[in-house]
Amino acid sequence: MSKIKPSKGAPYARILGVGGYRPTRVVPNEVILEKIDSSDEWIRSRSGIQTRHWASDEETVAAMSIEASGKAIADAGISAEQIGGVIVSTVSHFKQTPAIATEIADKLGTDKAAAFDISAGCAGFGYGLTLAKGMIIEGSAQYVLVIGVERLSDLTDLEDRATAFLFGDGAGAVVVGPAKEPHIGPTIWGSEGDKSETIKQTVPWTEYDSTGKFPAITQEGQAVFRWAVFEMAKVAQQALDAAGITPNDLDVFIPHQANERIIDSMVKTLKLPEHVTVARDVRTTGNTSAASIPLAMERLLATGEAKSGDTALVIGFGAGLVYAATVVTLP
């Protein structure tokens, strides 16, 4: 018989607040076209992207995260001292150690919160949300801050016609806290490592000195598109089934903002009703990887396209290849 006392966490968890930060510099397609042989019409038709935000030297991963997190904490109506955990998903913090989450936790004024980084690409927000939910139910924290943040402009090859127009910078954050009813559904997540070569860093950091070329993100566009369209719609449906709801029960759909054509295909495959609001933040923010879902969520709530209490399906997918989908109640 175990001598360990049972945990005293909350029965359920929910998102209590959301915040976002977009760098001040807005970059239109015309700037991208200075380095690649393409057109504004081609970029818009292939991706839906019209503009993206690129960070300045001062808009670091930590600085953007702190701005977004401060808004999320205020939106949740709590203080930073109440945060017991800080989870940061990013692929663009270039120090192997220490985790950037520790710096963010300190500068926000948390009381020595547990803090760590995760690397799950464009599915990182979903991974972090699932971990935060577990921490609250387990009882190791009352409130957990989940941050998705990227400076993908640092990892963009501006001469690569296939990817130069895709990526943007920004940070999105949510506060997850206790709830008396289920407001975050079961997560359908996983990985397909046999497809890891389809989205990758061009060279490892250990080869940077010998090549003389800074590593960038590259991808096999058609392979990624087919996988996202055909496989991720299945995962999204599994998340709906696990939550015990149908597309008719949804109010909002917030997929990873990778490409508007992928979003449109998923909407069609899932047969989402016309009343469901679909996030299309990709048009003006580009692909911000781990930051894209919380940034899109924050914008929908700020513009009134979505409202507090709405039921939303969120799904992230990307390098790995990894994915995570769940149903949540919006804060």
Short mmCIF file of C-alpha atoms in Angstrom, two decimals:
data_model
loop_
_atom_site.label_atom_id
_atom_site.label_comp_id
_atom_site.label_asym_id
_atom_site.label_seq_id
_atom_site.Cartn_x
_atom_site.Cartn_y
_atom_site.Cartn_z
CA MET A 1 0.00 0.00 0.00
CA SER A 2 1.39 3.39 -1.01
CA LYS A 3 2.36 5.85 1.71
CA ILE A 4 2.19 8.78 -0.70
CA LYS A 5 -0.61 11.25 -0.07
CA PRO A 6 -2.95 11.96 -3.01
CA SER A 7 -2.47 15.26 -4.81
CA LYS A 8 -4.82 18.12 -4.01
CA GLY A 9 -5.18 19.79 -7.35
CA ALA A 10 -8.25 21.27 -9.00
CA PRO A 11 -10.77 18.91 -10.62
CA TYR A 12 -10.41 20.70 -13.95
CA ALA A 13 -8.50 23.53 -15.64
CA ARG A 14 -9.33 26.33 -18.05
CA ILE A 15 -7.78 29.24 -19.89
CA LEU A 16 -8.38 32.35 -17.79
CA GLY A 17 -6.62 35.05 -19.79
CA VAL A 18 -4.84 35.63 -23.09
CA GLY A 19 -2.34 38.19 -24.36
CA GLY A 20 -0.35 38.82 -27.50
CA TYR A 21 2.53 40.90 -28.81
CA ARG A 22 3.32 41.67 -32.44
CA PRO A 23 6.52 43.53 -33.33
CA THR A 24 6.06 47.12 -34.45
CA ARG A 25 7.61 46.61 -37.90
CA VAL A 26 5.06 45.46 -40.49
CA VAL A 27 6.63 43.84 -43.56
CA PRO A 28 4.55 43.69 -46.77
CA ASN A 29 5.10 41.15 -49.52
CA GLU A 30 6.88 43.81 -51.60
CA VAL A 31 9.85 43.65 -49.23
CA ILE A 32 10.07 39.87 -49.63
CA LEU A 33 9.97 40.22 -53.42
CA GLU A 34 13.23 42.17 -53.35
CA LYS A 35 15.12 38.89 -52.87
CA ILE A 36 12.99 36.26 -54.66
CA ASP A 37 11.50 35.83 -58.12
CA SER A 38 7.79 35.83 -57.32
CA SER A 39 4.80 38.18 -57.09
CA ASP A 40 2.41 39.54 -54.51
CA GLU A 41 -0.44 37.72 -56.26
CA TRP A 42 1.42 34.39 -56.12
CA ILE A 43 2.22 34.75 -52.41
CA ARG A 44 -1.37 35.67 -51.55
CA SER A 45 -2.87 32.88 -53.66
CA ARG A 46 -0.50 30.22 -52.27
CA SER A 47 -0.53 31.24 -48.61
CA GLY A 48 -3.02 34.04 -47.97
CA ILE A 49 -0.21 36.12 -46.45
CA GLN A 50 -0.26 39.86 -47.13
CA THR A 51 2.02 41.14 -44.36
CA ARG A 52 4.01 39.83 -41.41
CA HIS A 53 5.75 41.37 -38.38
CA TRP A 54 9.52 41.28 -37.93
CA ALA A 55 11.20 42.00 -34.62
CA SER A 56 13.81 44.67 -34.00
CA ASP A 57 16.97 44.03 -31.98
CA GLU A 58 15.13 45.20 -28.86
CA GLU A 59 12.15 42.90 -29.47
CA THR A 60 13.86 39.78 -28.20
CA VAL A 61 12.21 36.43 -27.44
CA ALA A 62 12.18 37.38 -23.76
CA ALA A 63 10.93 40.95 -24.33
CA MET A 64 8.05 39.87 -26.57
CA SER A 65 7.13 37.09 -24.14
CA ILE A 66 7.04 39.48 -21.19
CA GLU A 67 4.76 41.90 -23.07
CA ALA A 68 2.32 39.15 -24.06
CA SER A 69 2.44 37.54 -20.63
CA GLY A 70 1.72 40.78 -18.81
CA LYS A 71 -1.46 41.19 -20.86
CA ALA A 72 -2.50 37.58 -20.22
CA ILE A 73 -1.95 37.90 -16.47
CA ALA A 74 -3.97 41.13 -16.35
CA ASP A 75 -6.70 39.53 -18.46
CA ALA A 76 -6.87 36.61 -16.01
CA GLY A 77 -7.25 38.99 -13.08
CA ILE A 78 -4.38 37.56 -11.06
CA SER A 79 -0.91 38.74 -10.04
CA ALA A 80 2.43 37.46 -11.31
CA GLU A 81 3.24 36.19 -7.81
CA GLN A 82 0.42 33.65 -8.15
CA ILE A 83 1.99 32.04 -11.21
CA GLY A 84 3.42 28.67 -10.21
CA GLY A 85 4.70 27.55 -13.59
CA VAL A 86 6.01 29.15 -16.79
CA ILE A 87 6.17 27.03 -19.95
CA VAL A 88 7.73 28.55 -23.07
CA SER A 89 7.47 26.94 -26.48
CA THR A 90 10.00 28.27 -28.99
CA VAL A 91 12.53 27.17 -31.59
CA SER A 92 14.17 30.58 -31.90
CA HIS A 93 15.86 31.01 -28.50
CA PHE A 94 19.44 30.30 -29.50
CA LYS A 95 20.97 29.48 -26.11
CA GLN A 96 20.93 25.79 -25.31
CA THR A 97 20.87 26.66 -21.62
CA PRO A 98 19.52 28.21 -19.44
CA ALA A 99 15.89 28.02 -20.51
CA ILE A 100 14.50 31.42 -21.52
CA ALA A 101 11.46 30.59 -19.34
CA THR A 102 13.56 31.16 -16.21
CA GLU A 103 14.45 34.72 -17.28
CA ILE A 104 10.83 35.45 -18.17
CA ALA A 105 9.55 34.08 -14.86
CA ASP A 106 11.98 36.28 -12.95
CA LYS A 107 11.32 39.49 -14.90
CA LEU A 108 7.56 39.04 -14.61
CA GLY A 109 7.91 38.92 -10.83
CA THR A 110 6.78 35.37 -10.14
CA ASP A 111 7.63 33.80 -6.78
CA LYS A 112 10.27 31.34 -8.01
CA ALA A 113 7.86 29.64 -10.42
CA ALA A 114 8.84 26.37 -12.06
CA ALA A 115 10.05 27.36 -15.53
CA PHE A 116 11.12 25.41 -18.58
CA ASP A 117 11.22 25.52 -22.39
CA ILE A 118 9.78 22.99 -24.80
CA SER A 119 10.56 22.45 -28.48
CA ALA A 120 7.51 21.18 -30.35
CA GLY A 121 7.50 23.52 -33.32
CA CYS A 122 4.11 24.76 -34.47
CA ALA A 123 2.36 22.33 -32.12
CA GLY A 124 4.19 23.78 -29.13
CA PHE A 125 1.28 25.79 -27.76
CA GLY A 126 -0.90 22.68 -27.62
CA TYR A 127 1.85 20.73 -25.90
CA GLY A 128 2.33 23.50 -23.34
CA LEU A 129 -1.40 23.82 -22.72
CA THR A 130 -1.65 20.09 -22.04
CA LEU A 131 1.27 20.19 -19.60
CA ALA A 132 -0.25 23.21 -17.81
CA LYS A 133 -3.59 21.43 -17.47
CA GLY A 134 -1.83 18.43 -15.90
CA MET A 135 0.09 20.63 -13.45
CA ILE A 136 -3.10 22.27 -12.20
CA ILE A 137 -5.06 19.05 -11.86
CA GLU A 138 -2.08 17.34 -10.22
CA GLY A 139 -1.74 20.24 -7.79
CA SER A 140 1.84 21.34 -8.44
CA ALA A 141 0.68 24.84 -9.46
CA GLN A 142 -2.49 26.88 -9.12
CA TYR A 143 -1.83 29.03 -12.18
CA VAL A 144 0.44 28.26 -15.13
CA LEU A 145 1.59 30.65 -17.85
CA VAL A 146 1.92 29.10 -21.32
CA ILE A 147 3.85 31.14 -23.88
CA GLY A 148 4.37 30.56 -27.58
CA VAL A 149 7.05 32.88 -28.95
CA GLU A 150 9.16 33.06 -32.10
CA ARG A 151 11.63 35.29 -33.93
CA LEU A 152 11.48 33.28 -37.14
CA SER A 153 12.89 36.18 -39.13
CA ASP A 154 16.23 35.07 -37.63
CA LEU A 155 15.76 31.64 -39.22
CA THR A 156 14.43 32.72 -42.60
CA ASP A 157 16.43 32.39 -45.80
CA LEU A 158 15.22 35.45 -47.70
CA GLU A 159 16.50 33.94 -50.97
CA ASP A 160 14.52 30.71 -50.58
CA ARG A 161 11.50 31.19 -52.83
CA ALA A 162 9.59 28.39 -51.06
CA THR A 163 9.80 29.81 -47.52
CA ALA A 164 10.97 33.44 -47.59
CA PHE A 165 7.43 34.81 -47.45
CA LEU A 166 6.06 32.47 -44.79
CA PHE A 167 7.47 33.42 -41.43
CA GLY A 168 6.81 36.17 -38.93
CA ASP A 169 7.65 37.07 -35.34
CA GLY A 170 5.54 37.50 -32.21
CA ALA A 171 4.46 36.12 -28.86
CA GLY A 172 1.19 34.83 -27.48
CA ALA A 173 0.46 33.78 -23.91
CA VAL A 174 -2.35 32.32 -21.85
CA VAL A 175 -2.88 31.84 -18.13
CA VAL A 176 -4.29 28.43 -17.23
CA GLY A 177 -5.97 28.04 -13.85
CA PRO A 178 -8.39 25.90 -11.83
CA ALA A 179 -11.99 25.23 -12.85
CA LYS A 180 -14.99 23.39 -11.45
CA GLU A 181 -16.10 22.13 -14.87
CA PRO A 182 -14.13 20.78 -17.86
CA HIS A 183 -13.00 23.65 -20.09
CA ILE A 184 -9.98 22.00 -21.74
CA GLY A 185 -10.79 18.74 -23.49
CA PRO A 186 -8.59 15.67 -23.92
CA THR A 187 -5.57 16.33 -26.13
CA ILE A 188 -5.00 14.32 -29.28
CA TRP A 189 -1.28 14.60 -29.86
CA GLY A 190 1.56 12.66 -31.38
CA SER A 191 4.50 12.63 -33.75
CA GLU A 192 5.49 11.14 -37.09
CA GLY A 193 9.27 11.12 -36.95
CA ASP A 194 9.55 9.29 -40.25
CA LYS A 195 8.56 12.61 -41.86
CA SER A 196 11.03 14.73 -39.88
CA GLU A 197 12.98 15.73 -43.00
CA THR A 198 10.00 17.62 -44.46
CA ILE A 199 10.49 20.61 -42.11
CA LYS A 200 13.96 21.14 -40.70
CA GLN A 201 16.86 23.44 -39.97
CA THR A 202 19.17 23.53 -42.98
CA VAL A 203 22.36 22.71 -41.04
CA PRO A 204 23.02 21.94 -37.36
CA TRP A 205 24.63 24.63 -35.22
CA THR A 206 27.80 22.55 -35.05
CA GLU A 207 28.28 23.03 -38.81
CA TYR A 208 27.56 26.77 -38.84
CA ASP A 209 31.24 27.80 -38.62
CA SER A 210 32.31 25.53 -41.47
CA THR A 211 29.50 26.52 -43.85
CA GLY A 212 29.59 30.24 -43.08
CA LYS A 213 25.84 30.38 -43.67
CA PHE A 214 23.44 30.97 -40.79
CA PRO A 215 21.00 28.05 -40.36
CA ALA A 216 17.50 28.58 -41.71
CA ILE A 217 14.22 26.70 -41.76
CA THR A 218 13.45 24.76 -44.91
CA GLN A 219 10.53 22.56 -45.85
CA GLU A 220 9.13 20.33 -48.57
CA GLY A 221 6.06 22.43 -49.23
CA GLN A 222 3.89 19.95 -51.11
CA ALA A 223 4.57 17.09 -48.69
CA VAL A 224 3.75 19.28 -45.70
CA PHE A 225 0.61 20.60 -47.38
CA ARG A 226 -0.71 17.11 -48.14
CA TRP A 227 0.04 15.89 -44.62
CA ALA A 228 -1.61 18.89 -42.99
CA VAL A 229 -4.71 18.77 -45.17
CA PHE A 230 -5.39 15.04 -45.06
CA GLU A 231 -4.00 13.92 -41.72
CA MET A 232 -4.64 16.91 -39.46
CA ALA A 233 -8.34 17.05 -40.30
CA LYS A 234 -8.52 13.50 -38.90
CA VAL A 235 -6.74 14.60 -35.72
CA ALA A 236 -9.08 17.58 -35.37
CA GLN A 237 -12.09 15.28 -35.67
CA GLN A 238 -10.60 12.98 -33.01
CA ALA A 239 -10.30 15.97 -30.67
CA LEU A 240 -13.97 16.80 -31.24
CA ASP A 241 -14.93 13.18 -30.56
CA ALA A 242 -12.79 13.05 -27.40
CA ALA A 243 -14.50 16.21 -26.11
CA GLY A 244 -17.90 14.70 -26.86
CA ILE A 245 -19.01 17.39 -29.29
CA THR A 246 -19.75 17.76 -33.01
CA PRO A 247 -18.82 20.52 -35.46
CA ASN A 248 -22.29 21.99 -34.87
CA ASP A 249 -21.37 22.56 -31.20
CA LEU A 250 -18.34 24.66 -32.13
CA ASP A 251 -18.28 28.44 -32.07
CA VAL A 252 -14.68 29.00 -33.16
CA PHE A 253 -11.93 27.15 -35.06
CA ILE A 254 -8.34 28.24 -34.34
CA PRO A 255 -5.87 26.17 -36.36
CA HIS A 256 -2.16 26.86 -36.54
CA GLN A 257 -1.74 29.78 -38.91
CA ALA A 258 0.52 28.06 -41.42
CA ASN A 259 -1.24 28.71 -44.69
CA GLU A 260 -4.74 29.88 -45.56
CA ARG A 261 -5.17 27.14 -48.17
CA ILE A 262 -4.56 24.54 -45.45
CA ILE A 263 -7.09 26.28 -43.21
CA ASP A 264 -9.70 26.35 -45.98
CA SER A 265 -9.15 22.66 -46.76
CA MET A 266 -9.53 21.68 -43.10
CA VAL A 267 -12.75 23.69 -42.78
CA LYS A 268 -14.13 21.87 -45.82
CA THR A 269 -13.01 18.40 -44.70
CA LEU A 270 -14.42 18.90 -41.19
CA LYS A 271 -17.65 20.25 -42.71
CA LEU A 272 -17.72 23.15 -40.28
CA PRO A 273 -21.04 25.05 -40.27
CA GLU A 274 -21.11 28.64 -41.48
CA HIS A 275 -21.70 29.94 -37.94
CA VAL A 276 -18.22 28.78 -36.86
CA THR A 277 -15.73 31.66 -36.76
CA VAL A 278 -12.44 30.66 -38.39
CA ALA A 279 -9.16 32.34 -37.40
CA ARG A 280 -7.31 33.79 -40.39
CA ASP A 281 -4.61 35.73 -38.59
CA VAL A 282 -2.09 34.32 -41.08
CA ARG A 283 -3.07 37.07 -43.54
CA THR A 284 -1.40 39.84 -41.53
CA THR A 285 0.83 37.94 -39.11
CA GLY A 286 2.27 35.14 -41.23
CA ASN A 287 3.37 31.83 -39.77
CA THR A 288 4.64 32.45 -36.22
CA SER A 289 4.93 28.76 -35.30
CA ALA A 290 4.28 28.24 -31.57
CA ALA A 291 2.91 31.77 -31.21
CA SER A 292 0.27 31.50 -33.92
CA ILE A 293 -2.63 29.96 -31.98
CA PRO A 294 -2.55 32.27 -28.92
CA LEU A 295 -1.98 35.29 -31.18
CA ALA A 296 -4.98 34.33 -33.32
CA MET A 297 -7.06 33.67 -30.19
CA GLU A 298 -6.17 37.07 -28.74
CA ARG A 299 -7.08 38.87 -31.97
CA LEU A 300 -10.46 37.12 -32.33
CA LEU A 301 -11.40 38.14 -28.78
CA ALA A 302 -10.08 41.68 -29.20
CA THR A 303 -12.04 42.27 -32.42
CA GLY A 304 -15.23 40.69 -31.08
CA GLU A 305 -15.23 37.94 -33.71
CA ALA A 306 -15.16 35.52 -30.76
CA LYS A 307 -16.37 36.03 -27.22
CA SER A 308 -15.69 34.74 -23.73
CA GLY A 309 -17.29 31.35 -23.16
CA ASP A 310 -17.19 30.30 -26.82
CA THR A 311 -16.23 26.70 -27.54
CA ALA A 312 -13.14 26.54 -29.75
CA LEU A 313 -11.23 23.78 -31.50
CA VAL A 314 -7.48 24.46 -31.56
CA ILE A 315 -4.91 22.42 -33.48
CA GLY A 316 -1.21 22.91 -34.06
CA PHE A 317 1.03 20.93 -36.41
CA GLY A 318 4.55 21.27 -37.73
CA ALA A 319 8.20 20.25 -37.59
CA GLY A 320 8.82 16.80 -36.24
CA LEU A 321 6.29 16.16 -37.60
CA VAL A 322 4.26 16.78 -34.45
CA TYR A 323 0.66 17.73 -33.73
CA ALA A 324 -1.71 18.55 -30.87
CA ALA A 325 -5.44 19.28 -30.92
CA THR A 326 -8.00 19.96 -28.20
CA VAL A 327 -11.28 21.73 -27.54
CA VAL A 328 -11.25 24.69 -25.13
CA THR A 329 -13.57 27.29 -23.69
CA LEU A 330 -12.31 30.76 -24.59
CA PRO A 331 -11.41 33.06 -21.67
#
